[in-house]
mmCIF file of C-alpha atoms in Angstrom:
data_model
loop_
_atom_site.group_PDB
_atom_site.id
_atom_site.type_symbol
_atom_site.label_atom_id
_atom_site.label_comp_id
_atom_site.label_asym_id
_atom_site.label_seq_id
_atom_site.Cartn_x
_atom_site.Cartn_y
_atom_site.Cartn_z
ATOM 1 C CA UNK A 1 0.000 0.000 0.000
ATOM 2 C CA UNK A 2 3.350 2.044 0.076
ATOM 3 C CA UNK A 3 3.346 5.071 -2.389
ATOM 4 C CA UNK A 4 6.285 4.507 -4.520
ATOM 5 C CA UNK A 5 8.486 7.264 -5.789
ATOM 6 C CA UNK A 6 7.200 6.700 -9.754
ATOM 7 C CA UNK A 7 3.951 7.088 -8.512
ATOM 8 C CA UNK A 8 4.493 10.501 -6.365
ATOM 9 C CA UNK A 9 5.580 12.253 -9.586
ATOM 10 C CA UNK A 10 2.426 11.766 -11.254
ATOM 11 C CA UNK A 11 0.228 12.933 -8.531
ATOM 12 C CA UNK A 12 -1.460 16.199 -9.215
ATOM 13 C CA UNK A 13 -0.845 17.524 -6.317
ATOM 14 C CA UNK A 14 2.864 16.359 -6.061
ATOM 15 C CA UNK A 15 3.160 18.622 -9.591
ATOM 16 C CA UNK A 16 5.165 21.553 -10.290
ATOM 17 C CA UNK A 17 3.018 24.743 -10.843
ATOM 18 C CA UNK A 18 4.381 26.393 -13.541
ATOM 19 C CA UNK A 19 2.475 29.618 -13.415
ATOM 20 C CA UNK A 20 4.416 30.041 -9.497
ATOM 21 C CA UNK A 21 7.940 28.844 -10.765
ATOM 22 C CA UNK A 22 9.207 32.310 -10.101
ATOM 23 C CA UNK A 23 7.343 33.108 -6.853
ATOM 24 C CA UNK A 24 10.995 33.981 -4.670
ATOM 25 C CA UNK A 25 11.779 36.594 -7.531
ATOM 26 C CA UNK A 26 8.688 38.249 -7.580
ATOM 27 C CA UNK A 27 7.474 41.511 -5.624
ATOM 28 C CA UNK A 28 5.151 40.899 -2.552
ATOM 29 C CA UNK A 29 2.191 42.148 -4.313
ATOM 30 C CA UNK A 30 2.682 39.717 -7.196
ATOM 31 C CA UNK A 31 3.560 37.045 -4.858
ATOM 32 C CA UNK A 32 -0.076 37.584 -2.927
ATOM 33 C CA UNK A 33 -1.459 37.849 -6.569
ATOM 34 C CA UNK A 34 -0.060 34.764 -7.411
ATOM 35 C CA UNK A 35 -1.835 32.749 -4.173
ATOM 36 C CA UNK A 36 -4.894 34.536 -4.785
ATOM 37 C CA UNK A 37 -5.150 33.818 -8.429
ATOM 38 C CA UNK A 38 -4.793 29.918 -7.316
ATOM 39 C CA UNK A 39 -6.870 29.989 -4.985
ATOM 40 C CA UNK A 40 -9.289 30.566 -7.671
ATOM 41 C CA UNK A 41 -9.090 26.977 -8.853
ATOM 42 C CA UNK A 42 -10.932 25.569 -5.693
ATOM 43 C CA UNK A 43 -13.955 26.966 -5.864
ATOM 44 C CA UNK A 44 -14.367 25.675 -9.400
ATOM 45 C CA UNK A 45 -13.248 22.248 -8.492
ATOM 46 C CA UNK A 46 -15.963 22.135 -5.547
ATOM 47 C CA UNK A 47 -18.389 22.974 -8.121
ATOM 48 C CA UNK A 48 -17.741 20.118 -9.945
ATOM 49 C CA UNK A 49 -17.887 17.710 -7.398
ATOM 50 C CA UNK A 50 -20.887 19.335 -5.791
ATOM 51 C CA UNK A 51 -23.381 16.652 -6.936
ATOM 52 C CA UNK A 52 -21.235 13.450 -5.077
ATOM 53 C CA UNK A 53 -21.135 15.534 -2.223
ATOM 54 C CA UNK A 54 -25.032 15.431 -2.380
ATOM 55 C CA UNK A 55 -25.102 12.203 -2.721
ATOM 56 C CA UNK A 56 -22.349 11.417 0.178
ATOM 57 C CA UNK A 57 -24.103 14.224 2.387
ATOM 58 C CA UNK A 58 -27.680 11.969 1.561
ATOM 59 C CA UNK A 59 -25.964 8.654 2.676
ATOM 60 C CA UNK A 60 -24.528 10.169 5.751
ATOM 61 C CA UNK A 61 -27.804 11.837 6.566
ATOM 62 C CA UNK A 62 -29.744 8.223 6.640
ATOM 63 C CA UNK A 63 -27.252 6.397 8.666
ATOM 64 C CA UNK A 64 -26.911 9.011 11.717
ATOM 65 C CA UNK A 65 -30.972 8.839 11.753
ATOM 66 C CA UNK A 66 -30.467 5.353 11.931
ATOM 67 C CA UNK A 67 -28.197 6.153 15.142
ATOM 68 C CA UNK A 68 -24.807 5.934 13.165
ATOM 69 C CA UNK A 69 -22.047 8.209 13.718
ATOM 70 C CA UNK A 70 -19.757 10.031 11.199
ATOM 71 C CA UNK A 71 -16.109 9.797 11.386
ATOM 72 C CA UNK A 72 -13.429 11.694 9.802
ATOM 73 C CA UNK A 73 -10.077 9.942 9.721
ATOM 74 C CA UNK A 74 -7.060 11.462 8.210
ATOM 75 C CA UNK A 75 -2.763 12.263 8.606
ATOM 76 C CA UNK A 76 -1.106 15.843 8.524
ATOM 77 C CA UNK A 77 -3.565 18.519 7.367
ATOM 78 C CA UNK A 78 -6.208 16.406 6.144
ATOM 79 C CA UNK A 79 -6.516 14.591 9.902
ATOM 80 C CA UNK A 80 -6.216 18.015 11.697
ATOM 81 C CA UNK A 81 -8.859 19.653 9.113
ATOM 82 C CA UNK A 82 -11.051 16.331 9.852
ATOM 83 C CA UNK A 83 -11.098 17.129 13.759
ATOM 84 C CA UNK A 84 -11.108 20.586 13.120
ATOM 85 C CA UNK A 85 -14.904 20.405 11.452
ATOM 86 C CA UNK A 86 -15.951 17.375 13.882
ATOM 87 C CA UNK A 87 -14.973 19.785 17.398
ATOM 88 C CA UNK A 88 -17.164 22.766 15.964
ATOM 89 C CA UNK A 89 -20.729 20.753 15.419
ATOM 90 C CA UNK A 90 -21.236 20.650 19.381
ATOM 91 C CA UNK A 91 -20.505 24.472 19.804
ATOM 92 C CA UNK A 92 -22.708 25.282 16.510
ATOM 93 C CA UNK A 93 -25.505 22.724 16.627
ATOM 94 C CA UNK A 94 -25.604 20.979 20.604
ATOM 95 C CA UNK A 95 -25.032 17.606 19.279
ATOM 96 C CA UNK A 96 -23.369 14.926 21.277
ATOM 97 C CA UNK A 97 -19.849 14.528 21.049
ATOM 98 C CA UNK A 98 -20.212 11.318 19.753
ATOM 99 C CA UNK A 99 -22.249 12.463 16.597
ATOM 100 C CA UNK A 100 -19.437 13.605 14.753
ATOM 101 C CA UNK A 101 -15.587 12.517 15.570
ATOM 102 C CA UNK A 102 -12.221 13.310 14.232
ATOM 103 C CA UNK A 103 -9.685 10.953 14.151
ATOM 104 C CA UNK A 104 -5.708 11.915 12.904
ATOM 105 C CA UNK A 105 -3.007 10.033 12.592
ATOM 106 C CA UNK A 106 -0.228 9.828 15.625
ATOM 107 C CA UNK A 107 -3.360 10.970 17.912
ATOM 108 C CA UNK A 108 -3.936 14.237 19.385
ATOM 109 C CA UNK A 109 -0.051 15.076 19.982
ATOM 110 C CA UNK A 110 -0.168 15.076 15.947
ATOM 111 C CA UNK A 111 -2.781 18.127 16.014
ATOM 112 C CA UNK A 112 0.260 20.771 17.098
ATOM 113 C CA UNK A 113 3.410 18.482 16.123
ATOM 114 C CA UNK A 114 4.822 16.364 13.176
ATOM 115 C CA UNK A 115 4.638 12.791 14.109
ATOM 116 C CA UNK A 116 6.769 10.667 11.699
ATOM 117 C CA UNK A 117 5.879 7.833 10.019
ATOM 118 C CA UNK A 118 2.233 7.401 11.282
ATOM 119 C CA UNK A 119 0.258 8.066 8.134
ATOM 120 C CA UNK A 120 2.481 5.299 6.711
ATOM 121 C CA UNK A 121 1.023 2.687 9.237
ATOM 122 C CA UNK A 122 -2.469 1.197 8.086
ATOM 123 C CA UNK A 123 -2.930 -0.852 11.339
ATOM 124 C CA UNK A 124 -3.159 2.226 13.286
ATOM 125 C CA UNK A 125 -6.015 3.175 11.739
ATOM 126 C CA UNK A 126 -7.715 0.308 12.874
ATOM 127 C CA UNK A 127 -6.787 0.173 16.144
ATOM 128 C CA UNK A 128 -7.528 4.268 16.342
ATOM 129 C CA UNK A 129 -10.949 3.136 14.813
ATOM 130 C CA UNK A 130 -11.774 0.136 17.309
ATOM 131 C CA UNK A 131 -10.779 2.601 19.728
ATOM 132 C CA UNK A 132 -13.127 4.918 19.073
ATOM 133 C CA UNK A 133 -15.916 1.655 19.442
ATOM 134 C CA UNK A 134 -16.676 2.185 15.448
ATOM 135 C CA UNK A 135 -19.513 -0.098 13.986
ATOM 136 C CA UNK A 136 -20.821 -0.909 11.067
ATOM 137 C CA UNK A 137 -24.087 1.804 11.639
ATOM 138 C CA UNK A 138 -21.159 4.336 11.484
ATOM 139 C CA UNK A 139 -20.312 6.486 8.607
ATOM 140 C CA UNK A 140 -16.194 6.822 7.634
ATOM 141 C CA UNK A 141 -14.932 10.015 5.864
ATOM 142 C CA UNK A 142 -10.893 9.045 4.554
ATOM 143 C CA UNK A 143 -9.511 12.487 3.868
ATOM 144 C CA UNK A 144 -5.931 12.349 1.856
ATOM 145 C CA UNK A 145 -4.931 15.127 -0.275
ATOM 146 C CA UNK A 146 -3.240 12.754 -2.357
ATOM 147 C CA UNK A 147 -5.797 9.669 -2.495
ATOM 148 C CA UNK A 148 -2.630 7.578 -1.031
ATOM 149 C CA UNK A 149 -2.403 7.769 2.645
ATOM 150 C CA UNK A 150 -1.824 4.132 3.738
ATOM 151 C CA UNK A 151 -3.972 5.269 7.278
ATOM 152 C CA UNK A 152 -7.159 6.292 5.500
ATOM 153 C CA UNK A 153 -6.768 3.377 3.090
ATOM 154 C CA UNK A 154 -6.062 0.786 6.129
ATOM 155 C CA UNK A 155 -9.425 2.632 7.795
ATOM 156 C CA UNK A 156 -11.612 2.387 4.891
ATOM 157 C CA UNK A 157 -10.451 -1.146 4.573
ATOM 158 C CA UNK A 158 -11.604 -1.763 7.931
ATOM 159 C CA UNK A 159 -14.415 -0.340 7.695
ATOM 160 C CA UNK A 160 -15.409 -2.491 4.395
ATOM 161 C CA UNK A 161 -15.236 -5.749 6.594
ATOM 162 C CA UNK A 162 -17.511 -4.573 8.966
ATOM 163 C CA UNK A 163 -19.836 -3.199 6.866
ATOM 164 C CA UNK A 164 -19.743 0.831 7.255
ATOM 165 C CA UNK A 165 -20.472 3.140 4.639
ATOM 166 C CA UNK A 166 -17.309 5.015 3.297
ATOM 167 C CA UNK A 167 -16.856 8.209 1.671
ATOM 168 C CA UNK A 168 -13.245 8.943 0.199
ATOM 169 C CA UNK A 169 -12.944 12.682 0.161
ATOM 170 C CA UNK A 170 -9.081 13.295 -1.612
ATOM 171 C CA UNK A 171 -7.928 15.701 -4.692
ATOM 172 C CA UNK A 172 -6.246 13.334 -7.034
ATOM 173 C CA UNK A 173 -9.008 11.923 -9.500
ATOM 174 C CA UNK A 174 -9.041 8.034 -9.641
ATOM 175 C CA UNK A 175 -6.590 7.940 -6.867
ATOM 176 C CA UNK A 176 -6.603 5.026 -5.061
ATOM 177 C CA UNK A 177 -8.749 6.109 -2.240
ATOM 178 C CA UNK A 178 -11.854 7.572 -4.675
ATOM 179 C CA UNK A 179 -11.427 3.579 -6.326
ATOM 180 C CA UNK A 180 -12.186 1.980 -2.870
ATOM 181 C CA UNK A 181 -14.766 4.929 -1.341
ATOM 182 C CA UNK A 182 -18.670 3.325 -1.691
ATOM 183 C CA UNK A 183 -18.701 7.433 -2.214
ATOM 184 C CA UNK A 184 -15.743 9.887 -4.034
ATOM 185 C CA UNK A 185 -15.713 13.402 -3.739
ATOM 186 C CA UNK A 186 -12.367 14.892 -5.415
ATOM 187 C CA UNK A 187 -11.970 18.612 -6.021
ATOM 188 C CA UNK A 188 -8.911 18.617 -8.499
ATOM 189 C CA UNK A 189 -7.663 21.860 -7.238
ATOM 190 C CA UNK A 190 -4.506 21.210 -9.340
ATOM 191 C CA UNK A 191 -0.557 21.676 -8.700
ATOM 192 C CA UNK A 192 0.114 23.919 -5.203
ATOM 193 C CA UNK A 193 1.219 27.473 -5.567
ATOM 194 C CA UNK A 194 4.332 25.387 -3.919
ATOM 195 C CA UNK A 195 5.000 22.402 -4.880
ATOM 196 C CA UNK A 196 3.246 19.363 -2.723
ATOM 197 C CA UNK A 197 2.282 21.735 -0.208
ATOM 198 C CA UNK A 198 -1.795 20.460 0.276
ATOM 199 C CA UNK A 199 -1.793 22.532 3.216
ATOM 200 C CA UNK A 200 -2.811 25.278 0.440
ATOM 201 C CA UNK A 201 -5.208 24.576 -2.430
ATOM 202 C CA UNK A 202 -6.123 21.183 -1.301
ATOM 203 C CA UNK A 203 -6.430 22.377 2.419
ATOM 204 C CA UNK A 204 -8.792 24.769 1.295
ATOM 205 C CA UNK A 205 -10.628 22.540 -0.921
ATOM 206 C CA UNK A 206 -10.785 19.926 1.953
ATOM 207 C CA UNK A 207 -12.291 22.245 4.771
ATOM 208 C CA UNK A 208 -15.114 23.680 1.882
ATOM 209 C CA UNK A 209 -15.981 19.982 1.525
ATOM 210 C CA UNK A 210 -16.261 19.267 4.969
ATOM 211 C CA UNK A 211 -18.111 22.093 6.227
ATOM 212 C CA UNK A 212 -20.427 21.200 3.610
ATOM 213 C CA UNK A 213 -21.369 17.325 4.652
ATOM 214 C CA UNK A 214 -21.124 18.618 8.287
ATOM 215 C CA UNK A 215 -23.709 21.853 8.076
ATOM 216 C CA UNK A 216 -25.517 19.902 5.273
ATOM 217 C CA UNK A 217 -26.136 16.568 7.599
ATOM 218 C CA UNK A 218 -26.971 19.185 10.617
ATOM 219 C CA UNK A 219 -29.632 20.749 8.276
ATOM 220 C CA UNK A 220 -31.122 17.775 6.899
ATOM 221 C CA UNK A 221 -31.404 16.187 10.641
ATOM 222 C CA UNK A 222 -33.455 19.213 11.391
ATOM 223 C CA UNK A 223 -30.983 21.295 13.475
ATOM 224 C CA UNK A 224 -31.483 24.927 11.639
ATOM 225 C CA UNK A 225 -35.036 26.817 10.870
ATOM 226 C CA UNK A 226 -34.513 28.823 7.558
ATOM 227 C CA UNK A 227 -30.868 29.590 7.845
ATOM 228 C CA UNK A 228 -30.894 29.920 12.142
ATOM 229 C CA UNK A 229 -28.891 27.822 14.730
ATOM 230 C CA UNK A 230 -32.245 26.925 16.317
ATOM 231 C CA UNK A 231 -30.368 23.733 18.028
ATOM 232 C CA UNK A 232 -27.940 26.423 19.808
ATOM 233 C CA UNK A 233 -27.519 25.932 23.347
ATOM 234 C CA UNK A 234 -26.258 29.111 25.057
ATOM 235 C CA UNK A 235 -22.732 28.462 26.748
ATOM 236 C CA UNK A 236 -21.280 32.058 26.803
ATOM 237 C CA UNK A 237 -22.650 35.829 26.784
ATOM 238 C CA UNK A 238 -21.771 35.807 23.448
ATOM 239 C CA UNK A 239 -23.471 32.777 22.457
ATOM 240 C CA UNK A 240 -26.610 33.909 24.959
ATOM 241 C CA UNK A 241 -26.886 36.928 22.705
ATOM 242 C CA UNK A 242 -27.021 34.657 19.620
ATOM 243 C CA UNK A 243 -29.580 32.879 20.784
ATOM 244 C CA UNK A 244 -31.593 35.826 21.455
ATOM 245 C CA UNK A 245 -30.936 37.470 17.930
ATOM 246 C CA UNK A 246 -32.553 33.878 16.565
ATOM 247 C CA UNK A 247 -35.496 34.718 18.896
ATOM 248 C CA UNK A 248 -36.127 38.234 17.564
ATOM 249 C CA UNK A 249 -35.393 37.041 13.817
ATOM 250 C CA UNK A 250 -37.942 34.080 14.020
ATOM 251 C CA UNK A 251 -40.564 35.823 16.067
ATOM 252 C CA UNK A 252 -40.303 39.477 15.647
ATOM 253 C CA UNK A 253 -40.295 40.347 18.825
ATOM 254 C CA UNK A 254 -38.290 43.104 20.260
ATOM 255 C CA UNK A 255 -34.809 42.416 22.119
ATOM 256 C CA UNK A 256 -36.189 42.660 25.741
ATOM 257 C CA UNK A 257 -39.765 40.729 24.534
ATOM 258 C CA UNK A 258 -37.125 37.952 22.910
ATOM 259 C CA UNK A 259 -35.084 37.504 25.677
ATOM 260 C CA UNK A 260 -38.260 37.070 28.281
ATOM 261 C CA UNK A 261 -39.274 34.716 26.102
ATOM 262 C CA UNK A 262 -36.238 32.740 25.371
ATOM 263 C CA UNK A 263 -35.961 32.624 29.526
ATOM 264 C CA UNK A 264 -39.541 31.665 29.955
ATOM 265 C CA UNK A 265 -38.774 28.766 27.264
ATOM 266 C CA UNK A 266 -35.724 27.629 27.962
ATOM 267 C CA UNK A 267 -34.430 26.669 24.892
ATOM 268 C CA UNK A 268 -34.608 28.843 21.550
ATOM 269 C CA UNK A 269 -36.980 25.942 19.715
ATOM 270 C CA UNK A 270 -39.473 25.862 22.638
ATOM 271 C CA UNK A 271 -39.803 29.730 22.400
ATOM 272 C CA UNK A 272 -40.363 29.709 18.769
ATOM 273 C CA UNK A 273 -43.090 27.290 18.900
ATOM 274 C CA UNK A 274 -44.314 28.701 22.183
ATOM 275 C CA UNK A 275 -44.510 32.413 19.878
ATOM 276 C CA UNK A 276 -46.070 30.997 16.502
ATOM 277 C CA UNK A 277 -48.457 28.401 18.203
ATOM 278 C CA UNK A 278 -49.611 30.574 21.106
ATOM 279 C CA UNK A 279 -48.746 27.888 23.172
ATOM 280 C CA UNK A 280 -47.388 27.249 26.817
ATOM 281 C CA UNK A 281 -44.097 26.197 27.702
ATOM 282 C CA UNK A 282 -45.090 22.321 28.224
ATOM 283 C CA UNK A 283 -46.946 21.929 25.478
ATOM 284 C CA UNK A 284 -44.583 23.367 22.941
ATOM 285 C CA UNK A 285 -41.803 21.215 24.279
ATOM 286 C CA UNK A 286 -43.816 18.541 23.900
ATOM 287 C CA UNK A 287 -44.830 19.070 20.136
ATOM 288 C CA UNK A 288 -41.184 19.527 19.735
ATOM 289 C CA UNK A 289 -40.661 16.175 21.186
ATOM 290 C CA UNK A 290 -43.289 14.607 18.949
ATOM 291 C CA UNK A 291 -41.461 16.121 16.030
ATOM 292 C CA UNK A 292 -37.873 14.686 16.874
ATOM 293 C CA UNK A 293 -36.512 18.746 17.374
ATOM 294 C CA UNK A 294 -37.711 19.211 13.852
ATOM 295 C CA UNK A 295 -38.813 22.908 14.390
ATOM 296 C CA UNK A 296 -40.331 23.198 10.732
ATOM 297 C CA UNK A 297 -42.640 20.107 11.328
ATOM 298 C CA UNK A 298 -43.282 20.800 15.290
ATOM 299 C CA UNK A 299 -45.054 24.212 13.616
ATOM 300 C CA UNK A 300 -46.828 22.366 10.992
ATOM 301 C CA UNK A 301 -44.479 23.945 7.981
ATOM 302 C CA UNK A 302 -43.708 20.487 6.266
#
């Protein structure tokens, strides 16, 4: 499973960028122009991919309502990105954090340092994965820049034998990793602005692709009203005034009316439903029970 050296020089994103050959000669204006003008590439390689996401995002959708999880597993950037996307869907939409997990490479000392050698090691994937009690009801993202990474491709191998769903998100087309993937997503963002660093283009084109199957799943489970956090649960003063602002935008009540309300309610759902249905506090919980915390079908809108 060992990338040989042959194979490294015809990876896209192992290629020399010829329009950036010159980058350490250039002004610093030029030099920014340069980045910016490949950073153009992603978005047009996300577009292209943008209907196996759907279908990924779909898949992922009807396993966690099945009571699957989703998993991200991943070396170097594409690991850190991975756990990166999974740690934000408590803070952003109060689920569990079992719901959504990252898993990198050499563990969490590998999210601040280099750890050598462990994206080479496909058993560590699997024990990382048993580790982390994964099933065949759970969902595994591989993330690899290059389609390659012997520790994704060990994981998605596991994950085969037991029967999980597996989505290969990498940025190499045909690569190895979008061959084994039940699902492929592959932005071909093209050679870096320097060479082989993924960090860049494909970094970027990673973390696009995984806010979108995170905020998309969150969405389709029923966790935002319109284009509101509804599912927010108020840590912070900060976040407190969020949830307040989602109040007065889904009501129309003033600040002060909002924030009685939201108090009275106890959780930003319950007040909508206690607003638009006139009803009390019990009873609205209750109809959002009955409607799994789908706000739009607790208020009779599906």
């Amino acid at each position: 499973m060992k990338t040989t050296m042959d194979e490294f020089q015809t990876l896209i994103t192992e290629s020399r960028n010829k329009a950036t050959e010159n980058i350490d000669r250039v002004s610093t204006i030029d030099l920014l122009q340069m980045m910016h003008d490949a950073d153009g590439a992603v978005m047009e390689a996300i577009a292209q991919e943008i209907h196996n996401i759907a279908c990924a995002l779909d898949a992922i959708v009807e396993r966690l309502q099945s009571g699957g999880r989703l998993f991200y597993l991943g070396a170097g950037t594409s690991g850190r990105l991975g756990v990166l996307d999974a740690s934000e869907c408590p803070p952003t939409f109060n689920t569990s954090p079992e719901m959504v997990q990252g898993i990198i490479a050499g563990g969490d000392v590998a999210l601040r340092h280099s750890v050598e050698g462990v994206e080479d090691d496909a058993e560590a994937a699997v024990e990382d994965l048993q580790g982390h009690n994964f099933t065949k009801f759970d969902v595994l993202v591989g993330v690899a820049a290059s389609g390659r990474t012997p520790y994704v491709l060990g994981g998605i191998s596991y994950a085969h034998l037991l029967g999980a769903m597996t989505i290969g998100l990498s940025c190499v087309p045909d690569s190895k990793l979008a061959q084994v993937a039940h699902y492929a997503i592959t932005p071909a963002v093209g050679p870096e602005v320097i060479t082989g660093s993924t960090r860049m283009k494909a970094g970027t084109a990673t973390k696009l692709v995984l806010n979108m199957l995170s905020t998309g799943t969150m969405i389709r489970l029923g966790f935002v009203y319109g284009n509101l956090m509804v599912n927010l649960h108020p840590t912070n003063e900060k976040l407190h005034q969020r949830a307040r602002r989602i109040v007065m935008e889904a009501t129309g009540r003033t600040r002060e009316n909002a924030a009685a309300l939201l108090q009275q309610a106890g959780s930003i759902k319950t007040a909508i439903v206690m607003h638009k249905l006139h009803l009390d506090r019990e009873t609205a919980e209750q109809r959002v029970a009955q409607a799994q915390g789908r706000l739009r079908k607790a208020l009779g809108e599906e």
